[in-house]
Short mmCIF file of C-alpha atoms in Angstrom, two decimals:
data_model
loop_
_atom_site.label_atom_id
_atom_site.label_comp_id
_atom_site.label_asym_id
_atom_site.label_seq_id
_atom_site.Cartn_x
_atom_site.Cartn_y
_atom_site.Cartn_z
CA UNK E 1 92.89 110.74 88.10
CA UNK E 2 96.14 109.84 86.15
CA UNK E 3 96.06 106.47 84.68
CA UNK E 4 98.64 104.28 86.22
CA UNK E 5 99.74 101.02 84.46
CA UNK E 6 101.08 98.46 86.95
CA UNK E 7 104.41 100.06 87.89
CA UNK E 8 107.23 98.03 89.34
CA UNK E 9 107.74 98.41 93.08
CA UNK E 10 110.85 99.55 95.11
CA UNK E 11 111.87 96.31 96.53
CA UNK E 12 110.82 94.09 93.74
CA UNK E 13 111.62 92.61 90.40
CA UNK E 14 108.17 92.24 89.27
CA UNK E 15 105.13 94.40 88.76
CA UNK E 16 101.70 94.04 90.54
CA UNK E 17 102.63 91.14 93.04
CA UNK E 18 103.53 88.64 90.33
CA UNK E 19 107.19 87.74 89.38
CA UNK E 20 108.31 87.53 85.74
CA UNK E 21 108.61 84.06 84.41
CA UNK E 22 112.01 82.28 85.14
CA UNK E 23 112.99 84.77 87.76
CA UNK E 24 114.07 83.29 91.11
CA UNK E 25 112.61 84.89 94.31
CA UNK E 26 114.86 86.66 96.44
CA UNK E 27 115.17 85.08 99.97
CA UNK E 28 113.99 87.88 102.21
CA UNK E 29 112.37 85.91 105.20
CA UNK E 30 108.83 85.54 106.29
CA UNK E 31 106.60 86.73 109.20
CA UNK E 32 106.75 85.65 112.76
CA UNK E 33 103.04 84.99 112.77
CA UNK E 34 103.17 82.10 110.44
CA UNK E 35 106.76 80.78 111.05
CA UNK E 36 107.13 77.38 109.23
CA UNK E 37 103.45 76.17 109.59
CA UNK E 38 102.81 77.27 105.89
CA UNK E 39 105.18 74.27 104.75
CA UNK E 40 103.55 72.09 107.32
CA UNK E 41 100.02 72.57 105.87
CA UNK E 42 100.99 71.83 102.31
CA UNK E 43 101.60 68.61 100.24
CA UNK E 44 103.36 68.44 97.00
CA UNK E 45 102.16 66.85 93.75
CA UNK E 46 103.76 66.74 90.50
CA UNK E 47 102.21 68.55 87.58
CA UNK E 48 100.33 66.09 85.40
CA UNK E 49 101.65 67.90 82.37
CA UNK E 50 105.20 67.08 83.24
CA UNK E 51 108.01 69.75 83.04
CA UNK E 52 107.02 73.39 82.95
CA UNK E 53 108.50 76.16 81.20
CA UNK E 54 110.43 76.86 84.44
CA UNK E 55 112.06 73.56 84.37
CA UNK E 56 109.75 70.92 86.03
CA UNK E 57 108.26 72.99 88.72
CA UNK E 58 106.38 70.96 91.52
CA UNK E 59 103.02 72.31 92.27
CA UNK E 60 101.97 72.45 95.88
CA UNK E 61 98.32 72.30 97.05
CA UNK E 62 96.92 72.38 100.43
CA UNK E 63 95.80 68.99 101.42
CA UNK E 64 92.81 70.26 103.54
CA UNK E 65 91.65 72.95 101.02
CA UNK E 66 89.25 72.04 98.18
CA UNK E 67 90.36 75.00 95.94
CA UNK E 68 90.80 72.71 92.88
CA UNK E 69 87.25 71.75 93.02
CA UNK E 70 86.17 75.31 93.19
CA UNK E 71 88.40 76.16 90.16
CA UNK E 72 87.17 73.03 88.22
CA UNK E 73 83.67 74.26 88.56
CA UNK E 74 84.52 77.75 87.21
CA UNK E 75 87.07 77.08 84.28
CA UNK E 76 87.48 75.19 81.19
CA UNK E 77 90.88 73.82 82.27
CA UNK E 78 93.57 72.98 79.79
CA UNK E 79 92.95 69.28 80.43
CA UNK E 80 94.50 66.18 78.74
CA UNK E 81 96.26 68.43 76.01
CA UNK E 82 98.47 69.88 78.80
CA UNK E 83 98.83 73.19 76.77
CA UNK E 84 100.05 76.46 78.22
CA UNK E 85 97.95 78.67 80.50
CA UNK E 86 94.86 80.17 78.95
CA UNK E 87 93.00 83.31 80.13
CA UNK E 88 89.59 82.56 81.39
CA UNK E 89 86.71 84.12 79.25
CA UNK E 90 84.87 87.08 80.95
CA UNK E 91 81.90 84.82 81.57
CA UNK E 92 83.85 82.16 83.61
CA UNK E 93 82.87 81.84 87.14
CA UNK E 94 85.71 82.21 89.80
CA UNK E 95 84.34 79.55 91.90
CA UNK E 96 81.17 77.95 93.45
CA UNK E 97 82.16 77.96 97.16
CA UNK E 98 82.60 80.74 99.62
CA UNK E 99 86.21 82.09 100.19
CA UNK E 100 87.18 82.81 103.76
CA UNK E 101 88.87 86.24 103.74
CA UNK E 102 91.07 87.41 106.76
CA UNK E 103 90.56 91.07 106.95
CA UNK E 104 92.60 93.60 109.03
CA UNK E 105 90.18 94.90 111.61
CA UNK E 106 91.84 98.20 112.72
CA UNK E 107 92.57 100.19 109.69
CA UNK E 108 89.78 102.80 109.13
CA UNK E 109 88.63 103.73 106.62
CA UNK E 110 90.41 101.12 104.33
CA UNK E 111 89.35 98.13 106.27
CA UNK E 112 87.96 97.83 109.94
CA UNK E 113 85.29 96.29 112.03
CA UNK E 114 82.01 98.02 112.88
CA UNK E 115 83.06 97.67 116.54
CA UNK E 116 86.70 97.24 117.73
CA UNK E 117 85.65 95.27 120.77
CA UNK E 118 86.59 91.53 119.91
CA UNK E 119 83.77 90.34 122.03
CA UNK E 120 80.94 92.37 120.34
CA UNK E 121 78.93 91.12 117.28
CA UNK E 122 80.01 94.14 115.28
CA UNK E 123 83.61 93.14 115.40
CA UNK E 124 83.04 90.55 112.49
CA UNK E 125 81.18 93.09 110.42
CA UNK E 126 83.62 94.36 107.71
CA UNK E 127 83.59 98.05 106.98
CA UNK E 128 85.33 100.53 104.58
CA UNK E 129 86.99 100.59 101.28
CA UNK E 130 87.93 97.08 100.86
CA UNK E 131 84.60 95.88 102.33
CA UNK E 132 82.75 97.70 99.54
CA UNK E 133 85.22 96.40 96.93
CA UNK E 134 84.55 92.73 98.23
CA UNK E 135 80.89 93.22 98.07
CA UNK E 136 81.21 94.55 94.68
CA UNK E 137 82.94 91.39 93.57
CA UNK E 138 80.24 89.28 94.97
CA UNK E 139 77.68 91.46 93.16
CA UNK E 140 79.21 91.02 89.67
CA UNK E 141 76.69 89.01 87.56
CA UNK E 142 77.82 85.46 86.78
CA UNK E 143 81.06 85.68 88.85
CA UNK E 144 79.96 83.12 91.64
CA UNK E 145 82.25 84.89 94.24
CA UNK E 146 81.12 84.94 97.88
CA UNK E 147 83.09 85.68 100.99
CA UNK E 148 83.19 84.55 104.59
CA UNK E 149 84.96 87.48 106.35
CA UNK E 150 87.10 86.90 109.49
CA UNK E 151 88.45 89.91 111.39
CA UNK E 152 92.17 89.77 112.30
CA UNK E 153 93.53 92.24 114.86
CA UNK E 154 97.11 91.18 114.71
CA UNK E 155 98.84 92.83 111.85
CA UNK E 156 102.23 91.27 111.31
CA UNK E 157 102.11 88.34 108.83
CA UNK E 158 98.42 88.64 108.06
CA UNK E 159 99.41 88.60 104.34
CA UNK E 160 100.60 84.87 104.75
CA UNK E 161 97.36 83.63 106.25
CA UNK E 162 95.92 82.33 102.68
CA UNK E 163 98.79 79.86 102.75
CA UNK E 164 97.14 78.13 105.77
CA UNK E 165 94.06 75.90 105.62
CA UNK E 166 91.73 78.31 107.29
CA UNK E 167 91.91 81.20 104.88
CA UNK E 168 91.70 81.71 101.11
CA UNK E 169 92.40 85.42 100.96
CA UNK E 170 93.71 88.30 103.07
CA UNK E 171 93.28 92.02 102.90
CA UNK E 172 93.39 95.19 104.84
CA UNK E 173 95.51 97.68 103.21
CA UNK E 174 98.27 95.29 102.45
CA UNK E 175 101.19 96.81 100.44
CA UNK E 176 102.31 94.70 97.55
CA UNK E 177 105.77 93.75 98.26
CA UNK E 178 107.87 90.71 96.86
CA UNK E 179 109.16 90.02 100.26
CA UNK E 180 105.61 89.57 101.69
CA UNK E 181 105.04 86.48 99.32
CA UNK E 182 107.73 84.49 101.09
CA UNK E 183 107.40 82.41 104.23
CA UNK E 184 110.10 82.14 106.64
CA UNK E 185 112.00 79.46 104.67
CA UNK E 186 112.11 81.68 101.67
CA UNK E 187 109.33 79.77 99.73
CA UNK E 188 106.77 81.65 97.85
CA UNK E 189 103.76 81.12 100.08
CA UNK E 190 101.12 83.70 98.59
CA UNK E 191 100.68 85.84 95.50
CA UNK E 192 99.27 89.37 95.30
CA UNK E 193 96.07 90.32 93.25
CA UNK E 194 96.33 93.46 91.13
CA UNK E 195 96.79 96.81 92.97
CA UNK E 196 93.62 98.35 93.81
CA UNK E 197 94.71 101.23 96.10
CA UNK E 198 97.52 103.82 96.20
CA UNK E 199 99.36 104.53 99.26
CA UNK E 200 101.87 107.21 100.23
CA UNK E 201 103.61 107.32 103.64
CA UNK E 202 103.31 110.57 105.65
CA UNK E 203 103.74 112.11 109.07
CA UNK E 204 100.91 113.03 111.24
CA UNK E 205 101.63 115.59 113.81
CA UNK E 206 99.87 118.06 116.22
CA UNK E 207 98.84 121.01 114.21
CA UNK E 208 101.11 123.50 116.39
CA UNK E 209 104.08 121.29 115.25
CA UNK E 210 103.33 121.52 111.60
CA UNK E 211 106.02 124.03 110.72
CA UNK E 212 108.55 122.45 112.94
CA UNK E 213 108.14 118.95 111.53
CA UNK E 214 107.26 119.92 107.93
CA UNK E 215 109.41 117.25 106.38
CA UNK E 216 111.40 114.03 107.19
CA UNK E 217 114.48 116.05 107.29
CA UNK E 218 113.40 117.70 110.44
CA UNK E 219 113.28 114.41 112.42
CA UNK E 220 116.21 114.38 114.89
CA UNK E 221 117.00 112.47 117.88
CA UNK E 222 114.73 114.79 120.02
CA UNK E 223 111.77 113.77 117.96
CA UNK E 224 109.80 110.75 118.80
CA UNK E 225 107.89 109.02 116.04
CA UNK E 226 105.23 106.42 116.67
CA UNK E 227 104.81 103.54 114.34
CA UNK E 228 103.06 100.18 114.18
CA UNK E 229 105.66 97.41 113.85
CA UNK E 230 105.69 95.48 110.65
CA UNK E 231 103.98 98.05 108.38
CA UNK E 232 105.37 99.94 105.48
CA UNK E 233 105.05 103.04 107.75
CA UNK E 234 107.74 101.68 109.93
CA UNK E 235 109.91 100.36 107.08
CA UNK E 236 109.80 103.54 105.05
CA UNK E 237 110.48 105.94 108.03
CA UNK E 238 113.65 103.85 108.89
CA UNK E 239 114.65 103.98 105.05
CA UNK E 240 114.04 107.64 104.73
CA UNK E 241 115.88 108.66 107.74
CA UNK E 242 118.64 106.47 107.05
CA UNK E 243 118.34 104.22 110.25
CA UNK E 244 118.38 101.18 107.97
CA UNK E 245 120.23 100.58 104.69
CA UNK E 246 118.52 99.51 101.34
CA UNK E 247 118.12 95.88 102.63
CA UNK E 248 116.68 96.82 106.16
CA UNK E 249 119.85 96.38 108.15
CA UNK E 250 120.01 98.67 111.14
CA UNK E 251 122.86 100.88 111.30
CA UNK E 252 125.50 99.98 113.75
CA UNK E 253 125.11 101.54 117.18
CA UNK E 254 121.27 101.67 116.97
CA UNK E 255 119.94 100.55 120.28
CA UNK E 256 116.64 98.76 120.34
CA UNK E 257 114.54 97.93 123.42
CA UNK E 258 112.88 94.63 123.65
CA UNK E 259 110.98 92.57 126.28
CA UNK E 260 114.27 90.76 126.58
CA UNK E 261 116.22 93.87 127.19
CA UNK E 262 118.13 96.38 124.98
CA UNK E 263 120.29 95.22 122.09
CA UNK E 264 122.61 97.15 120.00
CA UNK E 265 122.86 96.69 116.35
CA UNK E 266 126.19 95.79 114.90
CA UNK E 267 125.51 96.60 111.35
CA UNK E 268 125.09 93.01 110.05
CA UNK E 269 121.89 91.18 108.83
CA UNK E 270 121.32 89.86 112.30
CA UNK E 271 119.53 93.17 113.19
CA UNK E 272 117.11 93.82 110.24
CA UNK E 273 113.63 95.30 110.00
CA UNK E 274 111.61 95.31 106.72
CA UNK E 275 107.83 95.67 106.08
CA UNK E 276 107.74 91.79 105.89
CA UNK E 277 110.00 90.66 108.66
CA UNK E 278 112.11 91.55 111.60
CA UNK E 279 115.11 89.69 112.98
CA UNK E 280 114.21 87.42 115.94
CA UNK E 281 116.30 89.49 118.47
CA UNK E 282 114.05 92.43 117.51
CA UNK E 283 110.80 90.85 118.06
CA UNK E 284 108.38 92.82 120.40
CA UNK E 285 110.50 96.03 120.05
CA UNK E 286 108.99 98.90 121.98
CA UNK E 287 111.53 101.75 121.31
CA UNK E 288 114.50 102.42 118.96
CA UNK E 289 117.27 104.98 119.87
CA UNK E 290 119.24 106.16 116.66
CA UNK E 291 122.93 105.90 116.19
CA UNK E 292 123.03 109.66 115.12
CA UNK E 293 121.52 112.94 116.25
CA UNK E 294 119.98 113.62 112.90
CA UNK E 295 117.75 110.63 113.15
CA UNK E 296 114.46 110.28 115.19
CA UNK E 297 113.71 108.03 118.15
CA UNK E 298 111.03 105.38 117.08
CA UNK E 299 108.23 104.40 119.38
CA UNK E 300 106.35 101.19 118.72
CA UNK E 301 102.55 101.22 119.71
CA UNK E 302 99.35 99.73 118.66
CA UNK E 303 100.17 96.05 118.29
CA UNK E 304 96.84 94.98 119.93
CA UNK E 305 94.76 98.26 119.42
CA UNK E 306 95.86 99.43 116.15
CA UNK E 307 96.38 103.11 115.14
CA UNK E 308 94.13 104.49 117.83
CA UNK E 309 96.89 103.93 120.52
CA UNK E 310 99.29 105.93 118.44
CA UNK E 311 96.74 108.84 117.91
CA UNK E 312 96.16 108.93 121.79
CA UNK E 313 99.89 108.99 122.21
CA UNK E 314 100.18 111.87 119.85
CA UNK E 315 97.27 113.75 121.53
CA UNK E 316 99.00 113.18 125.18
CA UNK E 317 102.45 114.31 124.02
CA UNK E 318 104.15 110.93 124.52
CA UNK E 319 105.17 110.97 120.66
CA UNK E 320 105.54 113.95 118.49
CA UNK E 321 104.48 112.45 115.11
CA UNK E 322 102.94 109.10 113.67
CA UNK E 323 104.36 107.55 110.56
CA UNK E 324 101.76 105.89 108.50
CA UNK E 325 99.97 105.90 105.25
CA UNK E 326 98.52 109.11 104.02
CA UNK E 327 95.01 107.80 104.04
CA UNK E 328 95.03 106.88 107.70
CA UNK E 329 96.62 110.16 108.54
CA UNK E 330 94.12 112.03 106.64
CA UNK E 331 91.21 110.32 108.28
CA UNK E 332 92.94 111.04 111.64
CA UNK E 333 93.29 114.62 110.94
CA UNK E 334 89.82 115.02 109.80
CA UNK E 335 88.33 113.27 112.77
CA UNK E 336 90.64 115.35 115.16
CA UNK E 337 88.71 118.64 114.39
CA UNK E 338 92.10 120.60 113.52
CA UNK E 339 94.14 118.93 116.40
CA UNK E 340 96.14 117.08 114.01
CA UNK E 341 97.52 117.79 110.55
CA UNK E 342 99.39 115.86 107.85
CA UNK E 343 102.82 117.57 107.79
CA UNK E 344 104.97 115.54 105.38
CA UNK E 345 104.33 113.16 102.58
CA UNK E 346 106.66 110.50 100.96
CA UNK E 347 107.16 110.85 97.27
CA UNK E 348 107.11 106.98 96.82
CA UNK E 349 103.73 105.58 95.56
CA UNK E 350 102.87 102.21 96.81
CA UNK E 351 100.07 99.98 95.84
CA UNK E 352 97.87 97.61 97.92
CA UNK E 353 96.14 94.44 97.10
CA UNK E 354 94.71 91.17 98.47
CA UNK E 355 96.68 87.90 98.83
CA UNK E 356 95.78 84.44 97.85
CA UNK E 357 97.59 81.13 98.16
CA UNK E 358 100.56 81.02 95.58
CA UNK E 359 99.17 78.02 93.93
CA UNK E 360 95.61 79.47 93.24
CA UNK E 361 96.70 80.82 89.97
CA UNK E 362 93.36 80.41 88.01
CA UNK E 363 91.51 81.92 91.00
CA UNK E 364 93.94 84.90 90.97
CA UNK E 365 93.55 85.53 87.32
CA UNK E 366 89.81 85.47 87.72
CA UNK E 367 89.77 87.83 90.51
CA UNK E 368 92.38 90.23 88.98
CA UNK E 369 90.20 90.56 85.85
CA UNK E 370 87.29 91.62 87.99
CA UNK E 371 89.31 93.95 90.33
CA UNK E 372 90.79 95.54 87.12
CA UNK E 373 87.16 96.07 85.84
CA UNK E 374 85.78 97.51 89.03
CA UNK E 375 88.72 100.06 89.45
CA UNK E 376 88.88 100.73 85.65
CA UNK E 377 92.36 99.89 85.56
CA UNK E 378 93.12 102.10 88.53
CA UNK E 379 91.30 105.17 87.40
CA UNK E 380 88.92 104.53 90.18
CA UNK E 381 90.17 104.05 93.78
CA UNK E 382 90.00 105.40 97.17
CA UNK E 383 89.36 109.06 96.40
CA UNK E 384 86.59 108.17 94.08
CA UNK E 385 85.08 105.70 96.76
CA UNK E 386 85.39 108.35 99.38
CA UNK E 387 83.37 110.67 97.31
CA UNK E 388 80.77 108.02 96.49
CA UNK E 389 80.82 104.73 98.39
CA UNK E 390 78.65 103.10 95.87
CA UNK E 391 81.07 103.59 92.96
CA UNK E 392 82.24 99.94 92.83
CA UNK E 393 78.58 98.46 93.23
CA UNK E 394 77.51 100.57 90.29
CA UNK E 395 80.50 99.51 88.23
CA UNK E 396 79.82 95.82 89.06
CA UNK E 397 76.35 96.10 87.48
CA UNK E 398 78.03 97.07 84.36
CA UNK E 399 80.29 93.94 84.17
CA UNK E 400 80.07 92.46 80.63
CA UNK E 401 80.85 88.82 81.57
CA UNK E 402 77.58 88.33 83.34
CA UNK E 403 75.62 85.14 83.11
#
């Protein structure tokens, strides 16, 4: 595998989910799942060290979350000297209390529940690539990490859950995007860990349509492409086909079917779709009709049941393609027994990570060091795990910072 060193992302002015010092976050909105409750569950406290390098930044901690106690138990903090941040030694513990992780339950083989039925005991059992990565983090000697895993079936906004009192961390194949770190008020609410998995978007089609739909250029208004709302699969499809501009603004004349009726985009920011948010008027969208014949129709499925609803629609002929990550498409093609195939692949590489509360900086640094060790600085990832699911466990046993 080619070694990759934390490349900057398409819509970001930083690398690996963390902004450069002194740079102001772009205001790009948040997720309808969280609304303004992030701010409601935070309290502000002035840094005991006075003004910071960024000009007297106020630190915000959740009043109901004992994250500080966890970190005090694990690190030798700067303390009374109020010096700059220091890197924790490899032997430092990340904490001494379990972290509650929200994991997306419907993204096999990256992150999924053993049973998709929310009423079954198996729904709470975390499976897949990220499940094994978290287990390896727990197994690293002297780290002190343990996770309580809670399944989440509703995708939009899952990345913002660590900014709320009930969760410390979120995962499930979440693409690292600067826009996903901000709440609806434009305040930075979460931060991403190091990227641990590489994604590329793709088109999954019926095998008999592979030649006809071999590239994104073949997607005309006669082609119906299924997507899951709020994903990078949706966002990249709209970008590649020109239905939105670089900021996610729908082209004038685009018609969108919603529960409240059909709306027509006027080319302004009032009609915007990105991987992090959608304009309120577009909430619950079910179908998008393009403004030009050289662009596809977009059909929205899977809000409650995930990718399986998209695959069923492809099999039944209700849609002609599914726009989603290559990993999910490859898994679906494999399971279909030749019925489906991956016909087109996006050239853009994306990286996925976990999210934590934006103010849990020491915890983030501690977890990052361990993720980078487990993935061998991204030399080991999904392909290696697929070939040998024990790869992260074996790597964890070699961790040099054990007690």
